[in-house]
Amino acid sequence: MNIIFKKDTWQEIYYSLRNNKLRTFLTMIGVGWGMFLYVSLLGAAKGMENGFDKLFSGFATNSIFLWAQRTSIPYEGFPKGREVHLNLSDMEMLKRKVTQVDYISPQNARGSFTGTPGESMSRNGKSATYSLTGDYSVGNKISEKKLIFGRYINDADVSGNKNVVVIGEEIYKNFFDSKKKENPIGQSINIKGLFFNVIGVFRVKKGGGFENDQTAFIPLSTYTKMYNAGDQIDMFAIVSKPNANVNEVEEDVKQALKTKNKVSPEDTNAFGSFNLGKEFKKLTGFLTGMQLLTIIVGTLTILAGVIAISNILLITVKERTKEIGIRRALGAKPAEVRNQILLESVVITLSSGLLGFMFGIFVLMILNAVTQGQDSFPFYNPTVNYGNVFAAMAVMVVLGLIIGMIPAQRAVKIRPIEALRTE
């Protein structure tokens, strides 16, 4: 289209828009607002997604937490209300029968959410009660601890029944001089009358995870001996394989345990569970839905704005009837008149979109600055996929061309002799 490279074309567009400043501005608001909504809401949805990813970073989101309760249905001569238990031997059985299980971490605990009292701990005359958990090294793969000193429990600690402990930051601040950043590694604290060497200190992100920094972790084998727990386990943290259906894994695990413990297959109370994978999937589905809704709302708003541009151009064509007639009389071809109107439509549409895009990015930059370091609020690094933005821009241009055809055709149909008579 040679008309694009003609200086006169752009001068005419400029004078046309300048002579109708208020009308042009109001017309551009529709498309600009649509692009602003598209960019800002899409970026905000991505920021929330990034925030939740950050919140759950280091945590196996395809995990299931399972514990034993009481039966609610009589089965094979056993009455209802029978207490069932989890045992260490169940781990190998579950791995063998449920092939979609990746790994299992057994835990015994006192305090916190278990409903049992915590354990008394002391050092240098200071004492307090905190939660105590017996764990395997694999437990750190399910919920990775952010260590500020030392290391976590390893397999050698478990196999050797060692008296070692990893403490939360609040315990560290109570028993050690945190202001001077005292190194607790190698020093000991008293737990239930036994001395434990501190091998690590962890910090819990605010608002994140299922743990708190008032918890101490010791090897499960050591915990078992301390409380004479034998083979019994309070809870299994089960992680499914990456491509496995977490809901199916949960059901298969429960059925395998019901068979072993002679529990009715219909009993839903014998084993309790929390399926983090299912809940996390709901969350990601919600965020995906938000992004889809944003795309739909933004696209429809842009479409409404482009239609408004068409209406304004129709009015412009009517006002410029005499001018168009003169041009036609001087030899302007219908295609030149049509292309002129189409180009005006595209210029207004594209300019509006670019302004909306820049304003949207500016708002996202402000949101990012305001939420920096806000760990309690799941919002981080709101970004926009530029591929989506360029696609939206392309759609805008196409819509501008299509909608612009209406006033363009109206201009072409103007007969020169009739246009010159117009007052």
PDB file of C-alpha atoms in Angstrom, residues 100-336:
ATOM      1  CA  GLN A 100       2.543 -44.842  41.660  1.00  0.00           C
ATOM      2  CA  VAL A 101       4.030 -43.988  45.074  1.00  0.00           C
ATOM      3  CA  ASP A 102       7.386 -42.272  44.678  1.00  0.00           C
ATOM      4  CA  TYR A 103       8.520 -42.177  48.303  1.00  0.00           C
ATOM      5  CA  ILE A 104       7.099 -42.198  51.840  1.00  0.00           C
ATOM      6  CA  SER A 105       8.223 -40.325  54.918  1.00  0.00           C
ATOM      7  CA  PRO A 106       7.008 -41.624  58.319  1.00  0.00           C
ATOM      8  CA  GLN A 107       6.638 -39.185  61.203  1.00  0.00           C
ATOM      9  CA  ASN A 108       5.849 -39.306  64.915  1.00  0.00           C
ATOM     10  CA  ALA A 109       5.107 -36.048  66.672  1.00  0.00           C
ATOM     11  CA  ARG A 110       4.108 -34.372  69.908  1.00  0.00           C
ATOM     12  CA  GLY A 111       2.509 -30.945  70.085  1.00  0.00           C
ATOM     13  CA  SER A 112       1.529 -28.730  67.159  1.00  0.00           C
ATOM     14  CA  PHE A 113      -1.511 -30.109  65.281  1.00  0.00           C
ATOM     15  CA  THR A 114      -1.302 -33.618  66.771  1.00  0.00           C
ATOM     16  CA  GLY A 115      -3.542 -32.861  69.743  1.00  0.00           C
ATOM     17  CA  THR A 116      -0.882 -34.111  72.185  1.00  0.00           C
ATOM     18  CA  PRO A 117       1.130 -31.845  74.520  1.00  0.00           C
ATOM     19  CA  GLY A 118       4.545 -30.683  73.372  1.00  0.00           C
ATOM     20  CA  GLU A 119       7.830 -31.676  74.983  1.00  0.00           C
ATOM     21  CA  SER A 120       9.824 -29.789  77.604  1.00  0.00           C
ATOM     22  CA  MET A 121      13.208 -28.529  76.402  1.00  0.00           C
ATOM     23  CA  SER A 122      15.858 -26.654  78.336  1.00  0.00           C
ATOM     24  CA  ARG A 123      19.329 -25.151  78.184  1.00  0.00           C
ATOM     25  CA  ASN A 124      21.378 -23.162  80.708  1.00  0.00           C
ATOM     26  CA  GLY A 125      18.477 -22.691  83.098  1.00  0.00           C
ATOM     27  CA  LYS A 126      15.974 -21.703  80.407  1.00  0.00           C
ATOM     28  CA  SER A 127      13.119 -24.092  79.694  1.00  0.00           C
ATOM     29  CA  ALA A 128      10.044 -24.097  77.464  1.00  0.00           C
ATOM     30  CA  THR A 129       7.663 -26.512  75.793  1.00  0.00           C
ATOM     31  CA  TYR A 130       7.879 -26.970  72.032  1.00  0.00           C
ATOM     32  CA  SER A 131       6.641 -29.384  69.394  1.00  0.00           C
ATOM     33  CA  LEU A 132       8.858 -32.416  68.791  1.00  0.00           C
ATOM     34  CA  THR A 133       8.865 -34.526  65.623  1.00  0.00           C
ATOM     35  CA  GLY A 134      10.666 -37.736  64.783  1.00  0.00           C
ATOM     36  CA  ASP A 135      11.522 -37.774  61.099  1.00  0.00           C
ATOM     37  CA  TYR A 136      13.475 -39.489  58.319  1.00  0.00           C
ATOM     38  CA  SER A 137      15.896 -37.640  56.068  1.00  0.00           C
ATOM     39  CA  VAL A 138      13.404 -37.994  53.195  1.00  0.00           C
ATOM     40  CA  GLY A 139      11.046 -35.759  55.159  1.00  0.00           C
ATOM     41  CA  ASN A 140      13.139 -32.797  54.060  1.00  0.00           C
ATOM     42  CA  LYS A 141      12.375 -33.645  50.419  1.00  0.00           C
ATOM     43  CA  ILE A 142       8.662 -33.274  51.110  1.00  0.00           C
ATOM     44  CA  SER A 143       8.988 -30.029  53.046  1.00  0.00           C
ATOM     45  CA  GLU A 144      12.423 -28.547  52.543  1.00  0.00           C
ATOM     46  CA  LYS A 145      13.638 -26.584  55.561  1.00  0.00           C
ATOM     47  CA  LYS A 146      15.372 -23.264  55.006  1.00  0.00           C
ATOM     48  CA  LEU A 147      18.464 -23.819  57.128  1.00  0.00           C
ATOM     49  CA  ILE A 148      20.237 -20.828  58.637  1.00  0.00           C
ATOM     50  CA  PHE A 149      22.742 -23.040  60.497  1.00  0.00           C
ATOM     51  CA  GLY A 150      24.017 -26.563  59.874  1.00  0.00           C
ATOM     52  CA  ARG A 151      22.171 -29.397  58.160  1.00  0.00           C
ATOM     53  CA  TYR A 152      19.087 -31.592  58.399  1.00  0.00           C
ATOM     54  CA  ILE A 153      18.805 -35.164  59.704  1.00  0.00           C
ATOM     55  CA  ASN A 154      20.471 -37.752  57.435  1.00  0.00           C
ATOM     56  CA  ASP A 155      20.220 -41.536  57.080  1.00  0.00           C
ATOM     57  CA  ALA A 156      23.234 -42.108  59.336  1.00  0.00           C
ATOM     58  CA  ASP A 157      21.509 -40.225  62.152  1.00  0.00           C
ATOM     59  CA  VAL A 158      18.448 -42.460  61.811  1.00  0.00           C
ATOM     60  CA  SER A 159      20.296 -45.774  61.499  1.00  0.00           C
ATOM     61  CA  GLY A 160      22.588 -44.865  64.414  1.00  0.00           C
ATOM     62  CA  ASN A 161      19.775 -43.725  66.728  1.00  0.00           C
ATOM     63  CA  LYS A 162      21.768 -40.554  67.311  1.00  0.00           C
ATOM     64  CA  ASN A 163      20.788 -37.840  69.782  1.00  0.00           C
ATOM     65  CA  VAL A 164      20.873 -34.992  67.296  1.00  0.00           C
ATOM     66  CA  VAL A 165      18.270 -32.271  66.780  1.00  0.00           C
ATOM     67  CA  VAL A 166      17.311 -29.653  64.201  1.00  0.00           C
ATOM     68  CA  ILE A 167      15.545 -26.745  65.894  1.00  0.00           C
ATOM     69  CA  GLY A 168      13.292 -23.950  64.668  1.00  0.00           C
ATOM     70  CA  GLU A 169      14.407 -20.335  64.782  1.00  0.00           C
ATOM     71  CA  GLU A 170      12.207 -19.456  67.770  1.00  0.00           C
ATOM     72  CA  ILE A 171      13.804 -22.243  69.823  1.00  0.00           C
ATOM     73  CA  TYR A 172      17.222 -20.979  68.767  1.00  0.00           C
ATOM     74  CA  LYS A 173      16.359 -17.409  69.825  1.00  0.00           C
ATOM     75  CA  ASN A 174      15.198 -18.644  73.225  1.00  0.00           C
ATOM     76  CA  PHE A 175      18.196 -20.846  74.049  1.00  0.00           C
ATOM     77  CA  PHE A 176      21.008 -19.014  72.221  1.00  0.00           C
ATOM     78  CA  ASP A 177      22.181 -15.426  71.766  1.00  0.00           C
ATOM     79  CA  SER A 178      20.653 -14.668  68.381  1.00  0.00           C
ATOM     80  CA  LYS A 179      21.610 -10.965  68.540  1.00  0.00           C
ATOM     81  CA  LYS A 180      25.262 -11.958  68.454  1.00  0.00           C
ATOM     82  CA  LYS A 181      24.468 -14.685  65.929  1.00  0.00           C
ATOM     83  CA  GLU A 182      25.773 -17.360  68.271  1.00  0.00           C
ATOM     84  CA  ASN A 183      26.576 -20.560  66.408  1.00  0.00           C
ATOM     85  CA  PRO A 184      24.560 -23.393  68.037  1.00  0.00           C
ATOM     86  CA  ILE A 185      26.070 -26.217  65.985  1.00  0.00           C
ATOM     87  CA  GLY A 186      27.704 -28.788  68.243  1.00  0.00           C
ATOM     88  CA  GLN A 187      26.113 -27.391  71.384  1.00  0.00           C
ATOM     89  CA  SER A 188      23.431 -29.300  73.239  1.00  0.00           C
ATOM     90  CA  ILE A 189      19.901 -28.833  74.562  1.00  0.00           C
ATOM     91  CA  ASN A 190      18.001 -31.052  76.973  1.00  0.00           C
ATOM     92  CA  ILE A 191      14.896 -32.816  75.664  1.00  0.00           C
ATOM     93  CA  LYS A 192      12.956 -35.083  78.031  1.00  0.00           C
ATOM     94  CA  GLY A 193      16.002 -35.465  80.248  1.00  0.00           C
ATOM     95  CA  LEU A 194      18.336 -36.398  77.365  1.00  0.00           C
ATOM     96  CA  PHE A 195      21.034 -34.238  75.813  1.00  0.00           C
ATOM     97  CA  PHE A 196      20.816 -33.638  72.064  1.00  0.00           C
ATOM     98  CA  ASN A 197      23.485 -32.054  69.910  1.00  0.00           C
ATOM     99  CA  VAL A 198      22.158 -29.285  67.689  1.00  0.00           C
ATOM    100  CA  ILE A 199      23.024 -30.011  64.050  1.00  0.00           C
ATOM    101  CA  GLY A 200      20.818 -27.427  62.357  1.00  0.00           C
ATOM    102  CA  VAL A 201      18.509 -24.420  62.710  1.00  0.00           C
ATOM    103  CA  PHE A 202      15.712 -23.742  60.241  1.00  0.00           C
ATOM    104  CA  ARG A 203      13.503 -20.773  59.477  1.00  0.00           C
ATOM    105  CA  VAL A 204       9.886 -20.969  58.345  1.00  0.00           C
ATOM    106  CA  LYS A 205       8.582 -18.509  55.745  1.00  0.00           C
ATOM    107  CA  LYS A 206       5.765 -16.356  57.065  1.00  0.00           C
ATOM    108  CA  GLY A 207       2.431 -17.695  55.939  1.00  0.00           C
ATOM    109  CA  GLY A 208       3.984 -20.709  54.241  1.00  0.00           C
ATOM    110  CA  GLY A 209       4.216 -24.428  54.830  1.00  0.00           C
ATOM    111  CA  PHE A 210       2.628 -26.643  57.474  1.00  0.00           C
ATOM    112  CA  GLU A 211       5.364 -26.257  60.065  1.00  0.00           C
ATOM    113  CA  ASN A 212       6.379 -23.550  62.487  1.00  0.00           C
ATOM    114  CA  ASP A 213       9.688 -22.448  63.906  1.00  0.00           C
ATOM    115  CA  GLN A 214       8.738 -23.694  67.380  1.00  0.00           C
ATOM    116  CA  THR A 215       9.342 -27.301  66.330  1.00  0.00           C
ATOM    117  CA  ALA A 216      12.383 -29.527  66.859  1.00  0.00           C
ATOM    118  CA  PHE A 217      13.167 -32.517  64.593  1.00  0.00           C
ATOM    119  CA  ILE A 218      15.056 -35.598  65.785  1.00  0.00           C
ATOM    120  CA  PRO A 219      15.713 -38.972  64.077  1.00  0.00           C
ATOM    121  CA  LEU A 220      12.573 -41.133  64.069  1.00  0.00           C
ATOM    122  CA  SER A 221      14.489 -44.062  65.543  1.00  0.00           C
ATOM    123  CA  THR A 222      15.571 -41.918  68.500  1.00  0.00           C
ATOM    124  CA  TYR A 223      12.030 -40.653  68.990  1.00  0.00           C
ATOM    125  CA  THR A 224      10.687 -44.226  68.952  1.00  0.00           C
ATOM    126  CA  LYS A 225      13.067 -45.278  71.747  1.00  0.00           C
ATOM    127  CA  MET A 226      12.340 -42.175  73.818  1.00  0.00           C
ATOM    128  CA  TYR A 227       8.609 -42.857  73.855  1.00  0.00           C
ATOM    129  CA  ASN A 228       8.724 -46.639  73.484  1.00  0.00           C
ATOM    130  CA  ALA A 229       6.560 -46.301  70.365  1.00  0.00           C
ATOM    131  CA  GLY A 230       7.725 -49.589  68.885  1.00  0.00           C
ATOM    132  CA  ASP A 231       6.769 -49.977  65.239  1.00  0.00           C
ATOM    133  CA  GLN A 232       3.837 -47.546  65.334  1.00  0.00           C
ATOM    134  CA  ILE A 233       3.779 -44.381  63.237  1.00  0.00           C
ATOM    135  CA  ASP A 234       1.568 -41.311  63.686  1.00  0.00           C
ATOM    136  CA  MET A 235       1.547 -40.197  60.057  1.00  0.00           C
ATOM    137  CA  PHE A 236       2.817 -40.995  56.582  1.00  0.00           C
ATOM    138  CA  ALA A 237       3.719 -38.243  54.148  1.00  0.00           C
ATOM    139  CA  ILE A 238       3.315 -39.926  50.756  1.00  0.00           C
ATOM    140  CA  VAL A 239       4.552 -38.405  47.488  1.00  0.00           C
ATOM    141  CA  SER A 240       3.184 -39.716  44.218  1.00  0.00           C
ATOM    142  CA  LYS A 241       5.198 -40.009  41.032  1.00  0.00           C
ATOM    143  CA  PRO A 242       5.193 -36.846  38.875  1.00  0.00           C
ATOM    144  CA  ASN A 243       2.652 -38.006  36.283  1.00  0.00           C
ATOM    145  CA  ALA A 244       0.438 -39.975  38.656  1.00  0.00           C
ATOM    146  CA  ASN A 245      -3.135 -39.060  39.565  1.00  0.00           C
ATOM    147  CA  VAL A 246      -2.853 -38.003  43.215  1.00  0.00           C
ATOM    148  CA  ASN A 247      -6.509 -38.802  43.946  1.00  0.00           C
ATOM    149  CA  GLU A 248      -6.100 -42.356  42.645  1.00  0.00           C
ATOM    150  CA  VAL A 249      -2.889 -42.810  44.664  1.00  0.00           C
ATOM    151  CA  GLU A 250      -4.702 -41.660  47.811  1.00  0.00           C
ATOM    152  CA  GLU A 251      -7.547 -44.132  47.232  1.00  0.00           C
ATOM    153  CA  ASP A 252      -5.187 -47.025  46.385  1.00  0.00           C
ATOM    154  CA  VAL A 253      -3.101 -46.393  49.517  1.00  0.00           C
ATOM    155  CA  LYS A 254      -6.180 -46.370  51.743  1.00  0.00           C
ATOM    156  CA  GLN A 255      -7.549 -49.567  50.191  1.00  0.00           C
ATOM    157  CA  ALA A 256      -4.201 -51.340  50.661  1.00  0.00           C
ATOM    158  CA  LEU A 257      -4.127 -50.313  54.325  1.00  0.00           C
ATOM    159  CA  LYS A 258      -7.769 -51.354  54.806  1.00  0.00           C
ATOM    160  CA  THR A 259      -7.019 -54.802  53.393  1.00  0.00           C
ATOM    161  CA  LYS A 260      -3.995 -55.239  55.664  1.00  0.00           C
ATOM    162  CA  ASN A 261      -5.862 -54.082  58.774  1.00  0.00           C
ATOM    163  CA  LYS A 262      -9.120 -55.949  57.948  1.00  0.00           C
ATOM    164  CA  VAL A 263     -11.157 -52.760  57.563  1.00  0.00           C
ATOM    165  CA  SER A 264     -14.283 -52.562  55.427  1.00  0.00           C
ATOM    166  CA  PRO A 265     -13.583 -51.149  51.948  1.00  0.00           C
ATOM    167  CA  GLU A 266     -16.567 -48.825  52.502  1.00  0.00           C
ATOM    168  CA  ASP A 267     -15.201 -47.408  55.773  1.00  0.00           C
ATOM    169  CA  THR A 268     -14.260 -43.771  55.210  1.00  0.00           C
ATOM    170  CA  ASN A 269     -13.325 -43.040  58.800  1.00  0.00           C
ATOM    171  CA  ALA A 270     -10.588 -45.607  59.496  1.00  0.00           C
ATOM    172  CA  PHE A 271      -7.858 -43.539  57.804  1.00  0.00           C
ATOM    173  CA  GLY A 272      -7.799 -39.766  57.659  1.00  0.00           C
ATOM    174  CA  SER A 273      -5.890 -37.845  55.034  1.00  0.00           C
ATOM    175  CA  PHE A 274      -5.115 -34.463  53.591  1.00  0.00           C
ATOM    176  CA  ASN A 275      -4.525 -34.483  49.845  1.00  0.00           C
ATOM    177  CA  LEU A 276      -2.285 -31.498  49.172  1.00  0.00           C
ATOM    178  CA  GLY A 277      -2.036 -32.443  45.487  1.00  0.00           C
ATOM    179  CA  LYS A 278      -5.810 -32.165  45.054  1.00  0.00           C
ATOM    180  CA  GLU A 279      -5.987 -28.832  46.892  1.00  0.00           C
ATOM    181  CA  PHE A 280      -3.024 -27.450  44.944  1.00  0.00           C
ATOM    182  CA  LYS A 281      -4.668 -28.521  41.687  1.00  0.00           C
ATOM    183  CA  LYS A 282      -7.810 -26.617  42.687  1.00  0.00           C
ATOM    184  CA  LEU A 283      -5.678 -23.566  43.351  1.00  0.00           C
ATOM    185  CA  THR A 284      -3.833 -23.739  40.029  1.00  0.00           C
ATOM    186  CA  GLY A 285      -7.161 -24.338  38.266  1.00  0.00           C
ATOM    187  CA  PHE A 286      -8.560 -21.201  39.896  1.00  0.00           C
ATOM    188  CA  LEU A 287      -5.537 -19.155  38.784  1.00  0.00           C
ATOM    189  CA  THR A 288      -5.789 -20.539  35.235  1.00  0.00           C
ATOM    190  CA  GLY A 289      -9.478 -19.641  35.236  1.00  0.00           C
ATOM    191  CA  MET A 290      -8.604 -16.107  36.335  1.00  0.00           C
ATOM    192  CA  GLN A 291      -6.179 -15.734  33.456  1.00  0.00           C
ATOM    193  CA  LEU A 292      -8.746 -17.073  30.978  1.00  0.00           C
ATOM    194  CA  LEU A 293     -11.405 -14.723  32.354  1.00  0.00           C
ATOM    195  CA  THR A 294      -8.959 -11.835  32.043  1.00  0.00           C
ATOM    196  CA  ILE A 295      -8.311 -12.664  28.389  1.00  0.00           C
ATOM    197  CA  ILE A 296     -12.064 -12.842  27.667  1.00  0.00           C
ATOM    198  CA  VAL A 297     -12.896  -9.607  29.514  1.00  0.00           C
ATOM    199  CA  GLY A 298      -9.969  -7.744  27.959  1.00  0.00           C
ATOM    200  CA  THR A 299     -10.798  -8.975  24.443  1.00  0.00           C
ATOM    201  CA  LEU A 300     -14.472  -8.033  24.742  1.00  0.00           C
ATOM    202  CA  THR A 301     -13.564  -4.591  26.110  1.00  0.00           C
ATOM    203  CA  ILE A 302     -11.145  -4.058  23.236  1.00  0.00           C
ATOM    204  CA  LEU A 303     -13.830  -5.156  20.778  1.00  0.00           C
ATOM    205  CA  ALA A 304     -16.297  -2.681  22.292  1.00  0.00           C
ATOM    206  CA  GLY A 305     -13.696   0.059  21.961  1.00  0.00           C
ATOM    207  CA  VAL A 306     -12.971  -0.804  18.325  1.00  0.00           C
ATOM    208  CA  ILE A 307     -16.709  -0.693  17.537  1.00  0.00           C
ATOM    209  CA  ALA A 308     -16.818   2.761  19.123  1.00  0.00           C
ATOM    210  CA  ILE A 309     -13.997   3.794  16.795  1.00  0.00           C
ATOM    211  CA  SER A 310     -16.097   2.651  13.820  1.00  0.00           C
ATOM    212  CA  ASN A 311     -19.030   4.755  15.005  1.00  0.00           C
ATOM    213  CA  ILE A 312     -16.833   7.819  15.415  1.00  0.00           C
ATOM    214  CA  LEU A 313     -15.335   7.328  11.957  1.00  0.00           C
ATOM    215  CA  LEU A 314     -18.837   7.139  10.494  1.00  0.00           C
ATOM    216  CA  ILE A 315     -19.519  10.550  11.993  1.00  0.00           C
ATOM    217  CA  THR A 316     -16.157  11.781  10.699  1.00  0.00           C
ATOM    218  CA  VAL A 317     -16.953  10.556   7.195  1.00  0.00           C
ATOM    219  CA  LYS A 318     -20.264  12.384   7.275  1.00  0.00           C
ATOM    220  CA  GLU A 319     -18.565  15.607   8.403  1.00  0.00           C
ATOM    221  CA  ARG A 320     -15.931  15.253   5.670  1.00  0.00           C
ATOM    222  CA  THR A 321     -18.391  14.498   2.886  1.00  0.00           C
ATOM    223  CA  LYS A 322     -17.545  17.671   0.980  1.00  0.00           C
ATOM    224  CA  GLU A 323     -13.814  17.126   1.388  1.00  0.00           C
ATOM    225  CA  ILE A 324     -14.125  13.542   0.097  1.00  0.00           C
ATOM    226  CA  GLY A 325     -16.202  14.793  -2.846  1.00  0.00           C
ATOM    227  CA  ILE A 326     -13.503  17.310  -3.784  1.00  0.00           C
ATOM    228  CA  ARG A 327     -10.848  14.630  -3.642  1.00  0.00           C
ATOM    229  CA  ARG A 328     -12.911  12.349  -5.833  1.00  0.00           C
ATOM    230  CA  ALA A 329     -13.529  15.201  -8.293  1.00  0.00           C
ATOM    231  CA  LEU A 330      -9.795  15.853  -8.494  1.00  0.00           C
ATOM    232  CA  GLY A 331      -9.180  12.249  -9.472  1.00  0.00           C
ATOM    233  CA  ALA A 332      -8.775  10.361  -6.210  1.00  0.00           C
ATOM    234  CA  LYS A 333      -9.572   6.687  -6.736  1.00  0.00           C
ATOM    235  CA  PRO A 334     -12.124   4.902  -4.501  1.00  0.00           C
ATOM    236  CA  ALA A 335      -9.332   2.626  -3.172  1.00  0.00           C
ATOM    237  CA  GLU A 336      -7.340   5.672  -2.012  1.00  0.00           C
TER     238      GLU A 336
END
